[in-house]
Tab-separated table of C-alpha atoms in Angstrom:
chain	number	residue	atom	x	y	z
A	20	MET	CA	0.000	0.000	0.000
A	21	LEU	CA	1.612	3.245	-1.137
A	22	GLY	CA	2.944	5.413	1.663
A	23	THR	CA	2.547	2.904	4.484
A	24	ARG	CA	5.361	1.771	6.699
A	25	ALA	CA	6.271	-1.873	6.931
A	26	PRO	CA	5.137	-4.326	9.601
A	27	THR	CA	7.809	-6.060	11.637
A	28	TYR	CA	8.594	-9.603	12.612
A	29	GLN	CA	9.917	-10.663	15.990
A	30	ILE	CA	12.011	-13.775	16.417
A	31	PRO	CA	12.816	-15.329	19.802
A	32	GLY	CA	15.184	-12.877	21.412
A	33	CYS	CA	14.824	-10.303	18.643
A	34	GLN	CA	12.481	-8.514	16.278
A	35	ALA	CA	12.898	-7.994	12.545
A	36	GLN	CA	11.334	-5.419	10.227
A	37	ALA	CA	9.803	-6.603	6.937
A	38	LEU	CA	7.037	-5.954	4.416
A	39	ALA	CA	3.347	-6.771	4.785
A	40	SER	CA	3.150	-8.109	1.279
A	41	PRO	CA	2.025	-11.636	0.363
A	42	ALA	CA	4.207	-11.565	-2.754
A	43	LEU	CA	7.886	-11.115	-3.511
A	44	CYS	CA	9.133	-7.725	-4.698
A	45	LEU	CA	12.144	-7.278	-6.959
A	46	VAL	CA	14.244	-4.262	-5.980
A	47	SER	CA	17.756	-3.613	-7.284
A	48	GLY	CA	18.193	-7.259	-8.170
A	49	TYR	CA	17.144	-8.649	-4.783
A	50	PHE	CA	13.962	-10.413	-3.797
A	51	VAL	CA	12.224	-8.989	-0.738
A	52	PRO	CA	10.030	-11.574	0.984
A	53	GLY	CA	6.559	-10.888	2.304
A	54	PRO	CA	5.055	-12.410	5.461
A	55	ARG	CA	4.249	-15.773	3.874
A	56	GLU	CA	7.826	-16.197	2.622
A	57	ILE	CA	9.236	-15.091	5.988
A	58	PHE	CA	7.101	-17.641	7.830
A	59	GLU	CA	7.754	-20.487	5.397
A	60	THR	CA	11.526	-20.018	5.118
A	61	MET	CA	12.425	-18.652	8.569
A	62	GLY	CA	9.319	-19.491	10.586
A	63	GLU	CA	11.190	-21.491	13.205
A	64	PHE	CA	13.044	-18.310	14.182
A	65	VAL	CA	9.993	-16.012	14.161
A	66	ASP	CA	8.245	-15.241	17.422
A	67	GLY	CA	5.981	-12.309	16.568
A	68	LEU	CA	4.710	-9.958	13.881
A	69	LYS	CA	4.403	-6.220	14.468
A	70	PHE	CA	2.589	-3.616	12.379
A	71	THR	CA	4.627	-0.416	12.647
A	72	GLY	CA	3.474	3.157	12.379
A	73	GLY	CA	-0.222	2.313	12.349
A	74	SER	CA	0.107	0.740	8.884
A	75	TYR	CA	-2.925	-1.442	9.618
A	76	SER	CA	-5.080	1.712	9.750
A	77	LEU	CA	-4.640	2.006	5.956
A	78	MET	CA	-5.260	-1.657	5.179
A	79	PRO	CA	-8.590	-3.411	4.521
A	80	ARG	CA	-9.829	-5.320	7.553
A	81	SER	CA	-9.835	-8.517	5.492
A	82	SER	CA	-6.109	-8.108	4.728
A	83	ILE	CA	-5.290	-7.435	8.374
A	84	LYS	CA	-7.236	-10.509	9.461
A	85	GLU	CA	-5.518	-12.615	6.794
A	86	LEU	CA	-2.077	-11.566	8.057
A	87	ILE	CA	-3.039	-12.153	11.685
A	88	ASP	CA	-4.474	-15.597	10.920
A	89	MET	CA	-1.346	-16.470	8.916
A	90	ALA	CA	0.844	-15.463	11.844
A	91	HIS	CA	-1.185	-17.444	14.362
A	92	LYS	CA	-1.062	-20.487	12.081
A	93	HIS	CA	2.730	-20.360	12.454
A	94	ASP	CA	2.500	-19.855	16.252
A	95	VAL	CA	3.504	-16.203	15.866
A	96	TYR	CA	1.945	-13.510	18.033
A	97	VAL	CA	0.810	-10.201	16.510
A	98	SER	CA	1.515	-6.728	17.903
A	99	THR	CA	0.311	-3.233	17.037
A	100	GLY	CA	2.730	-0.395	16.377
A	101	ASP	CA	2.612	3.302	17.234
A	102	TRP	CA	-1.047	4.206	16.860
A	103	ALA	CA	-2.582	4.401	20.332
A	104	GLU	CA	-1.663	8.088	20.624
A	105	HIS	CA	-4.026	8.927	17.748
A	106	MET	CA	-6.943	7.527	19.744
A	107	LEU	CA	-6.535	10.191	22.423
A	108	HIS	CA	-7.859	12.814	19.985
A	109	GLU	CA	-11.049	10.860	19.308
A	110	GLY	CA	-12.717	11.272	22.697
A	111	PRO	CA	-12.630	9.742	26.199
A	112	THR	CA	-13.884	6.294	25.143
A	113	ALA	CA	-11.828	5.966	21.949
A	114	PHE	CA	-8.853	4.223	23.556
A	115	LYS	CA	-11.067	1.567	25.140
A	116	GLN	CA	-12.790	0.988	21.793
A	117	TYR	CA	-9.378	0.730	20.109
A	118	VAL	CA	-8.203	-1.903	22.594
A	119	GLU	CA	-11.396	-3.921	22.208
A	120	GLU	CA	-11.195	-3.773	18.414
A	121	CYS	CA	-7.563	-4.929	18.507
A	122	ARG	CA	-8.667	-7.886	20.611
A	123	ASP	CA	-11.563	-8.690	18.271
A	124	MET	CA	-9.268	-8.526	15.224
A	125	GLY	CA	-6.904	-11.041	16.808
A	126	PHE	CA	-4.000	-8.847	17.960
A	127	ASP	CA	-2.099	-10.247	20.935
A	128	THR	CA	-0.035	-7.243	22.064
A	129	ILE	CA	-0.610	-3.477	22.113
A	130	GLU	CA	2.385	-1.150	22.109
A	131	LEU	CA	2.369	2.214	23.858
A	132	ASN	CA	4.977	4.751	22.739
A	133	VAL	CA	5.314	6.794	25.911
A	134	SER	CA	7.042	9.720	24.168
A	135	SER	CA	4.234	10.013	21.610
A	136	LEU	CA	1.374	9.519	24.076
A	137	LYS	CA	2.419	12.510	26.222
A	138	VAL	CA	0.039	11.596	29.055
A	139	PRO	CA	0.553	11.712	32.843
A	140	GLU	CA	2.031	8.575	34.335
A	141	GLU	CA	-1.212	7.613	36.078
A	142	ALA	CA	-3.028	7.693	32.718
A	143	LEU	CA	-0.331	5.480	31.184
A	144	LEU	CA	-0.774	2.949	33.990
A	145	ARG	CA	-4.560	2.979	33.460
A	146	PHE	CA	-4.006	2.225	29.765
A	147	ILE	CA	-1.820	-0.749	30.678
A	148	ARG	CA	-4.415	-2.101	33.121
A	149	LEU	CA	-7.142	-1.678	30.500
A	150	ILE	CA	-5.109	-3.612	27.925
A	151	LYS	CA	-4.501	-6.402	30.429
A	152	SER	CA	-8.168	-6.482	31.471
A	153	VAL	CA	-9.248	-7.600	27.971
A	154	GLY	CA	-6.648	-10.360	27.858
A	155	LEU	CA	-3.973	-8.658	25.724
A	156	LYS	CA	-0.304	-7.990	26.449
A	157	ALA	CA	1.050	-4.468	26.957
A	158	LYS	CA	4.447	-3.269	25.729
A	159	PRO	CA	5.375	0.340	26.634
A	160	GLN	CA	8.237	1.921	24.682
A	161	PHE	CA	10.541	4.415	26.391
A	162	ALA	CA	13.152	6.839	25.093
A	163	LEU	CA	16.149	8.029	27.093
A	164	LYS	CA	15.225	11.715	26.789
A	165	PHE	CA	12.236	13.390	28.446
A	166	ASP	CA	10.543	16.759	28.363
A	167	SER	CA	11.787	18.671	31.398
A	168	ALA	CA	8.159	18.893	32.597
A	169	ASP	CA	8.226	15.106	33.112
A	170	ILE	CA	11.143	15.261	35.544
A	171	PRO	CA	10.056	15.631	39.201
A	172	ALA	CA	11.461	18.446	41.296
A	173	ASP	CA	14.111	17.698	43.916
A	174	GLY	CA	12.669	15.889	46.907
A	175	ASN	CA	9.831	14.378	44.879
A	176	ARG	CA	11.629	11.604	43.042
A	177	ALA	CA	10.524	8.703	45.234
A	178	PHE	CA	9.499	5.519	43.448
A	179	GLY	CA	5.795	5.630	42.679
A	180	ALA	CA	5.306	9.249	43.767
A	181	TYR	CA	2.447	10.977	41.947
A	182	ILE	CA	3.657	14.028	40.053
A	183	VAL	CA	1.207	16.772	39.130
A	184	PRO	CA	1.479	17.278	35.328
A	185	LEU	CA	3.122	20.527	34.244
A	186	PRO	CA	2.807	22.387	30.923
A	187	ARG	CA	4.994	20.881	28.176
A	188	LYS	CA	8.314	22.626	27.535
A	189	SER	CA	10.824	22.614	24.714
A	190	GLU	CA	13.731	21.626	26.970
A	191	ILE	CA	14.679	17.948	26.551
A	192	ILE	CA	16.702	16.262	29.294
A	193	GLU	CA	18.380	12.837	29.413
A	194	ASP	CA	17.451	10.827	32.517
A	195	VAL	CA	17.998	7.058	32.624
A	196	ASP	CA	16.897	6.842	36.272
A	197	LEU	CA	13.525	8.370	35.404
A	198	LEU	CA	13.176	5.946	32.483
A	199	ILE	CA	13.826	3.005	34.799
A	200	ARG	CA	11.423	4.200	37.504
A	201	LYS	CA	8.635	4.746	34.979
A	202	ALA	CA	9.323	1.345	33.421
A	203	GLU	CA	9.232	-0.300	36.856
A	204	ARG	CA	5.812	1.186	37.530
A	205	CYS	CA	4.579	-0.051	34.146
A	206	LEU	CA	5.788	-3.567	34.945
A	207	GLU	CA	4.057	-3.411	38.337
A	208	ALA	CA	0.853	-2.341	36.554
A	209	GLY	CA	1.040	-5.466	34.382
A	210	ALA	CA	3.203	-4.547	31.369
A	211	ASP	CA	4.788	-7.657	29.874
A	212	ILE	CA	8.011	-6.170	28.482
A	213	ILE	CA	9.644	-2.748	28.073
A	214	MET	CA	10.902	-1.584	24.677
A	215	ILE	CA	13.903	0.768	24.751
A	216	ASP	CA	14.135	3.240	21.864
A	217	ALA	CA	17.454	3.072	20.011
A	218	ASP	CA	17.903	6.849	19.836
A	219	ASP	CA	20.763	8.012	22.080
A	220	VAL	CA	21.230	4.463	23.432
A	221	CYS	CA	22.058	1.864	20.783
A	222	ASN	CA	21.429	3.409	17.374
A	223	TYR	CA	24.984	2.784	16.151
A	224	ALA	CA	27.512	0.142	17.141
A	225	ASP	CA	30.351	2.676	17.448
A	226	SER	CA	28.389	4.893	19.853
A	227	LEU	CA	26.642	2.375	22.105
A	228	ARG	CA	25.816	3.723	25.564
A	229	THR	CA	27.065	0.605	27.301
A	230	ASP	CA	26.679	2.098	30.786
A	231	ILE	CA	23.026	2.941	30.160
A	232	VAL	CA	22.268	-0.467	28.653
A	233	ALA	CA	23.883	-2.166	31.657
A	234	LYS	CA	21.927	-0.026	34.119
A	235	ILE	CA	18.584	-0.708	32.410
A	236	ILE	CA	19.175	-4.461	32.219
A	237	GLY	CA	20.516	-4.531	35.778
A	238	ARG	CA	17.381	-2.863	37.165
A	239	LEU	CA	14.643	-4.249	34.907
A	240	GLY	CA	16.078	-7.644	33.988
A	241	LEU	CA	17.147	-9.147	30.671
A	242	ASP	CA	13.835	-10.936	30.109
A	243	ARG	CA	11.735	-7.792	30.690
A	244	THR	CA	13.542	-5.495	28.240
A	245	MET	CA	13.900	-5.264	24.461
A	246	PHE	CA	16.401	-3.036	22.646
A	247	GLU	CA	16.272	-1.691	19.113
A	248	ALA	CA	19.346	-2.757	17.106
A	249	SER	CA	19.660	-0.937	13.782
A	250	SER	CA	22.670	-2.864	12.466
A	251	SER	CA	24.202	-6.331	12.574
A	252	ASN	CA	27.204	-4.891	14.445
A	253	THR	CA	24.911	-3.632	17.194
A	254	SER	CA	23.179	-7.008	17.390
A	255	GLU	CA	26.550	-8.742	17.603
A	256	TRP	CA	27.600	-6.531	20.514
A	257	PHE	CA	24.408	-7.318	22.436
A	258	VAL	CA	24.716	-11.070	21.875
A	259	LYS	CA	28.400	-11.130	22.834
A	260	ARG	CA	27.771	-9.053	25.966
A	261	TYR	CA	24.427	-10.442	27.170
A	262	GLY	CA	24.105	-13.826	25.491
A	263	PRO	CA	21.680	-15.336	22.959
A	264	ARG	CA	18.507	-14.638	24.981
A	265	VAL	CA	18.792	-10.853	24.806
A	266	ASN	CA	15.680	-9.315	23.204
A	267	LEU	CA	16.522	-7.242	20.110
A	268	PHE	CA	14.395	-5.331	17.617
A	269	ILE	CA	16.053	-5.826	14.216
A	270	ASP	CA	15.518	-5.481	10.476
A	271	HIS	CA	14.154	-8.592	8.740
A	272	SER	CA	17.344	-8.928	6.673
A	273	GLN	CA	19.236	-9.676	9.892
A	274	VAL	CA	17.074	-12.638	10.956
A	275	MET	CA	19.352	-15.454	9.790
A	276	ASN	CA	22.471	-13.455	10.580
A	277	LEU	CA	21.323	-12.930	14.159
A	278	GLU	CA	20.321	-16.569	14.480
A	279	CYS	CA	23.911	-17.476	13.567
A	280	LEU	CA	25.105	-15.089	16.272
A	281	ARG	CA	22.761	-16.630	18.795
A	282	GLY	CA	24.203	-20.011	17.816
A	283	HIS	CA	27.657	-18.670	18.827
A	284	ASN	CA	28.987	-18.556	15.235
A	285	LEU	CA	31.003	-15.377	15.799
A	286	GLY	CA	33.995	-15.942	13.502
A	287	ARG	CA	35.498	-13.031	11.605
A	288	ASN	CA	34.553	-14.589	8.266
A	289	ARG	CA	30.898	-15.110	9.224
A	290	ARG	CA	28.559	-14.164	6.359
A	291	PRO	CA	24.763	-13.725	6.369
A	292	PHE	CA	22.911	-16.826	5.176
A	293	HIS	CA	20.770	-14.967	2.640
A	294	GLY	CA	23.015	-12.050	1.701
A	295	SER	CA	21.633	-8.516	1.385
A	296	MET	CA	17.988	-7.591	1.053
A	297	ALA	CA	16.317	-4.377	-0.041
A	298	HIS	CA	13.203	-2.642	1.277
A	299	CYS	CA	10.252	-1.383	-0.716
A	300	LEU	CA	7.082	0.389	0.433
A	301	TRP	CA	3.590	-0.536	-0.669
C-alpha cells in the first residue's frame, strides 16, 4: 500500500522489520520476501509480527485478518505499532474501543509509545491495566530523553510518587533513572516487556551507551527489556555481551544473521545466510 510503513517480525530474542506483502518484490536485483515467505523459510526463528506506524489503519480489515491468521497459524503472536496516541484525539472512550477492536481482530499485544502519548504517568498505567483487562499484552516503549516537565522536582523523586502534570516545555533532558522508575511502575501495573528506543542508546555500534544499557538491564532484567538494534554490528555486541537470549528489535534482513550469532557462530569470516535484502514500500 503506497505510503505505508512496513510491519515487523519478531524472532525469539529479537524482532525484525519486513514488508506486509504476500508476494515477492524485486528491488535492485534482490527479492524482498513478504510475510508468507518469511514464515515459510524462517518461521522457526519467528516469534511475533508487528505492524509499525499504524500501517494497519490504511489496510482493509480482510487483509489485516488474513495476516493475523497467517501469523497465528505459524504460532507467531501479533503486535500493534505506534497508533494508540491517535486515539486520544477521538474522545474519552476511543482508547477503550481501540483496545477492544484490537482484541476482536486477533491482535495479541498493544504497544504504547510513551514519548508520543504525552500523558501523565497515572493515565499510562490505566491504559496498561485496561489492555490487560481484555486479555492482551502491553508493551510500553521508552526513550532516554524526556521533556523537562516530566522530571520531578528535587525531593519528589521517590518511586511511585504521583507528580502533578506541568505544561509541556521545549527543553529535553536525558534521565535514565527516570526511564527506569517509569518502566518499573509499568511492569508493576502489568506490562509484559519494556521496549527501549534506540535513539541516544544503541542506534549505532560505534556509539553504544554501554553504561546505560547495563543499568537498564541490571534494574529491569534481561527478560523484561527489548532493545532496538539498527545494524548487525549492534546485534553482535548485544549477543556477545548479554548472550543469545537478549531481546533485540532488528531489520528482517538480519534474521538469519542474528540466528547465527545466537548459535555462537562469531567468527570473523561469518557471512549472512541470505546475503543482502532491499526494502520497498507498498
